[in-house]
Amino acid sequence: MTTVRLRPVRHDDIPLLSAGEPADDPFGFYGFTAANALERAFAANGLISDDQGTLAVEDDQGVLAGHVGWFAVQHGPASTARALNVGIALLPQHRGRGLGTAAQVALAAYLFENTLIERLEAGTDADNIAEQRALERSGFHREGIARHAQFRTGRWRDLVIYSRLRGDPAP
Ligand SMILES: CC(C)(COP(=O)(O)OP(=O)(O)OC[C@H]1O[C@@H](n2cnc3c(N)ncnc32)[C@H](O)[C@@H]1OP(=O)(O)O)[C@@H](O)C(=O)NCCC(=O)NCCS
């Protein structure tokens, strides 16, 4: 299997990572954000806090290929009803060679080894076949459709919802 390494984002990663999500990206564009948004978030907490995190993805040559992240979601009022929603964005030149699958396998392993979380979840556009396949290859289970969960680029989008539980077999 393709190998990747996850590590904290460094300051010198920010220009490359900030260049992502151009307006013609079919799945990653949610409207323009401030050009210095990542820089400011990095200055605040290095992109890792109790509720969310972002890690850099390196390929097997140590080249920065993109980032993975997570944020806490609540399915009830108590800490016992908490899950982590995970996501990924690879730089365009690093897509389609197995890194997305390997990075999401690595992220799940990292979160299960370093937090007490039981449930990871992910949602992806119903048209985003690459991410659906990558999640399925990463041991995530398809749960259903969240209808009109996102309004992006002029229309409502359905999301396919996935989960991976701590006890689910690793791929
Ligand atoms: C989605 C993404 C993470 C997938 O990672 P990747 O490294 O490109 O995908 P992989 O090479 O691991 O391939 C995973 C599967 O998707 C398929 N695939 C890859 N690119 C594809 C494409 N453009 N269209 C259809 N299927 C595709 C692969 O064939 C493979 O399927 P298989 O197991 O049946 O062979 C990556 O393409 C990406 O960052 N895209 C832009 C951002 C994004 O969409 N993020 C997810 C938002 S929820």
Coordinates of C-alpha atoms and ligand atoms in Angstrom, one line a residue:
M1 CA 0.0 0.0 0.0
T2 CA 1.1 3.6 -0.6
T3 CA 2.7 5.1 2.5
V4 CA 2.3 8.5 3.9
R5 CA 3.4 10.4 7.0
L6 CA 1.2 12.7 9.0
R7 CA 2.9 15.5 10.9
P8 CA 2.0 18.9 12.4
V9 CA 1.7 21.7 9.9
R10 CA 4.9 23.9 9.8
H11 CA 5.0 27.6 9.0
D12 CA 6.7 27.0 5.7
D13 CA 3.8 24.7 4.6
I14 CA 1.3 27.6 4.7
P15 CA 1.9 29.1 1.2
L16 CA 1.4 25.8 -0.5
L17 CA -1.6 24.7 1.6
S18 CA -3.2 28.2 1.3
A19 CA -3.1 27.8 -2.5
G20 CA -5.8 25.0 -2.4
E21 CA -9.5 25.3 -3.1
P22 CA -9.6 27.4 -6.2
A23 CA -13.0 28.5 -7.5
D24 CA -13.0 25.7 -10.2
D25 CA -12.5 22.9 -7.6
P26 CA -15.8 20.9 -7.9
F27 CA -15.8 19.8 -4.3
G28 CA -13.6 22.1 -2.3
F29 CA -14.9 25.6 -2.9
Y30 CA -17.2 27.2 -0.4
G31 CA -16.7 30.8 -1.4
F32 CA -13.6 32.9 -1.0
T33 CA -11.8 33.0 2.4
A34 CA -9.3 35.5 3.6
A35 CA -5.9 35.0 2.0
N36 CA -4.3 35.0 5.4
A37 CA -6.9 32.8 7.1
L38 CA -4.6 29.8 7.5
E39 CA -1.7 32.0 8.6
R40 CA -3.9 33.5 11.4
A41 CA -5.2 30.1 12.5
F42 CA -1.6 28.7 12.5
A43 CA -0.5 31.7 14.7
A44 CA -3.3 31.0 17.1
N45 CA -2.7 27.4 17.9
G46 CA -0.5 25.7 15.2
L47 CA -3.8 24.2 13.8
I48 CA -4.2 21.7 16.7
S49 CA -6.6 22.3 19.6
D50 CA -8.8 20.1 21.8
D51 CA -11.8 20.3 19.3
Q52 CA -10.0 20.2 16.0
G53 CA -6.8 19.6 14.2
T54 CA -5.0 19.8 10.9
L55 CA -2.0 17.6 10.0
A56 CA 0.2 17.8 6.9
V57 CA 0.4 14.7 4.6
E58 CA 3.8 13.9 3.2
D59 CA 4.3 11.2 0.5
D60 CA 7.1 8.6 0.8
Q61 CA 9.6 11.1 -0.5
G62 CA 8.8 13.6 2.3
V63 CA 7.0 15.9 -0.2
L64 CA 4.0 17.8 1.1
A65 CA 1.0 16.4 -0.6
G66 CA -1.9 18.1 1.3
H67 CA -3.6 18.0 4.6
V68 CA -6.1 16.0 6.7
G69 CA -8.2 17.4 9.5
W70 CA -10.9 16.7 12.1
F71 CA -13.4 18.7 14.2
A72 CA -15.6 17.6 17.0
V73 CA -19.4 17.2 16.4
Q74 CA -22.0 16.6 19.1
H75 CA -24.8 14.1 18.7
G76 CA -26.2 15.1 22.1
P77 CA -25.4 17.5 24.9
A78 CA -22.8 15.4 26.8
S79 CA -19.2 14.6 26.1
T80 CA -20.3 11.0 25.7
A81 CA -22.2 12.1 22.5
R82 CA -19.1 13.4 20.7
A83 CA -17.7 12.2 17.4
L84 CA -14.9 13.5 15.2
N85 CA -15.7 14.5 11.6
V86 CA -12.6 14.0 9.4
G87 CA -11.7 15.5 6.1
I88 CA -8.9 15.7 3.6
A89 CA -7.6 17.8 0.7
L90 CA -4.7 16.8 -1.4
L91 CA -2.9 19.2 -3.7
P92 CA -4.1 18.6 -7.3
Q93 CA -0.8 17.2 -8.5
H94 CA -0.9 14.5 -5.8
R95 CA -4.4 13.1 -6.4
G96 CA -5.1 9.7 -7.9
R97 CA -2.1 7.8 -6.7
G98 CA -3.4 6.2 -3.5
L99 CA -2.3 9.0 -1.1
G100 CA -5.9 9.9 -0.2
T101 CA -6.7 6.4 0.9
A102 CA -3.4 6.0 2.8
A103 CA -3.8 9.4 4.5
Q104 CA -7.3 8.6 5.8
V105 CA -6.1 5.2 7.0
A106 CA -3.3 6.9 8.8
L107 CA -5.6 9.6 10.3
A108 CA -8.0 7.0 11.7
A109 CA -5.1 5.1 13.2
Y110 CA -3.7 8.3 14.7
L111 CA -7.1 9.4 16.2
F112 CA -7.9 5.9 17.6
E113 CA -4.4 5.7 19.1
N114 CA -4.3 9.2 20.6
T115 CA -7.8 10.0 21.7
L116 CA -10.6 8.1 23.4
I117 CA -13.0 8.7 20.5
E118 CA -15.4 5.9 19.5
R119 CA -16.8 7.3 16.2
L120 CA -15.1 9.0 13.3
E121 CA -17.4 10.3 10.6
A122 CA -17.1 11.9 7.2
G123 CA -19.4 13.4 4.7
T124 CA -18.7 13.9 1.0
D125 CA -20.6 15.3 -1.9
A126 CA -22.8 12.7 -3.6
D127 CA -20.8 13.4 -6.8
N128 CA -17.4 13.0 -5.2
I129 CA -16.7 9.4 -6.3
A130 CA -13.0 9.6 -5.5
E131 CA -13.6 10.4 -1.9
Q132 CA -16.3 7.9 -1.5
R133 CA -14.0 5.2 -2.9
A134 CA -11.1 6.4 -0.7
L135 CA -13.2 6.3 2.4
E136 CA -14.5 2.8 1.7
R137 CA -11.0 1.7 1.1
S138 CA -10.0 3.3 4.4
G139 CA -12.4 1.2 6.4
F140 CA -15.3 3.6 6.6
H141 CA -18.9 2.4 6.3
R142 CA -21.5 4.2 4.1
E143 CA -24.5 5.2 6.4
G144 CA -26.8 7.2 4.1
I145 CA -27.5 10.5 2.6
A146 CA -27.8 13.9 4.3
R147 CA -30.1 15.7 1.8
H148 CA -29.2 19.3 0.9
A149 CA -26.6 19.5 3.6
Q150 CA -24.5 22.1 1.7
F151 CA -25.2 25.0 -0.5
R152 CA -22.2 25.5 -2.8
T153 CA -21.6 27.2 -6.1
G154 CA -25.3 27.9 -6.8
R155 CA -27.1 24.7 -5.7
W156 CA -27.9 22.5 -2.8
R157 CA -25.7 19.4 -2.5
D158 CA -26.5 16.0 -0.9
L159 CA -23.7 14.5 1.2
V160 CA -22.9 10.8 1.6
I161 CA -22.3 10.1 5.3
Y162 CA -19.7 7.6 6.4
S163 CA -18.4 6.4 9.7
R164 CA -15.7 4.3 11.2
L165 CA -15.9 2.9 14.7
R166 CA -13.0 2.1 16.9
G167 CA -13.9 -1.6 16.7
D168 CA -14.3 -1.7 12.9
P169 CA -11.5 -3.7 11.3
A170 CA -8.6 -1.7 9.9
P171 CA -8.2 -2.2 6.1
Ligands
LIG1 C1 -10.7 12.8 -2.7 C2 -9.2 12.6 -2.5 C3 -8.9 12.8 -1.0 C4 -9.0 11.1 -2.9 O1 -7.6 10.9 -2.8 P1 -6.8 10.3 -4.0 O2 -5.4 10.1 -3.5 O3 -7.0 11.2 -5.2 O4 -7.5 8.9 -4.3 P2 -6.9 7.5 -4.3 O5 -5.8 7.5 -5.3 O6 -6.6 7.0 -3.0 O7 -8.1 6.6 -5.0 C5 -9.2 6.2 -4.2 C6 -10.2 5.7 -5.2 O8 -10.8 6.7 -5.9 C7 -10.7 6.5 -7.3 N1 -10.5 7.8 -7.9 C8 -9.4 8.6 -7.8 N2 -9.6 9.7 -8.5 C9 -10.8 9.6 -9.1 C10 -11.6 10.5 -9.9 N3 -11.2 11.7 -10.2 N4 -12.8 10.0 -10.2 C11 -13.3 8.8 -9.9 N5 -12.6 8.0 -9.1 C12 -11.4 8.4 -8.7 C13 -9.5 5.6 -7.4 O9 -9.6 4.8 -8.6 C14 -9.7 4.7 -6.2 O10 -10.8 3.8 -6.4 P3 -10.5 2.2 -6.5 O11 -10.2 1.8 -5.1 O12 -11.9 1.7 -7.0 O13 -9.4 2.0 -7.5 C15 -8.4 13.5 -3.4 O14 -8.6 13.3 -4.7 C16 -8.6 15.0 -3.1 O15 -8.0 15.6 -2.2 N6 -9.6 15.6 -3.8 C17 -9.9 17.0 -3.6 C18 -10.5 17.4 -2.3 C19 -11.6 16.5 -1.9 O16 -12.5 16.2 -2.7 N7 -11.6 16.2 -0.6 C20 -12.7 15.4 0.0 C21 -13.8 16.4 0.4 S1 -15.0 15.6 1.4

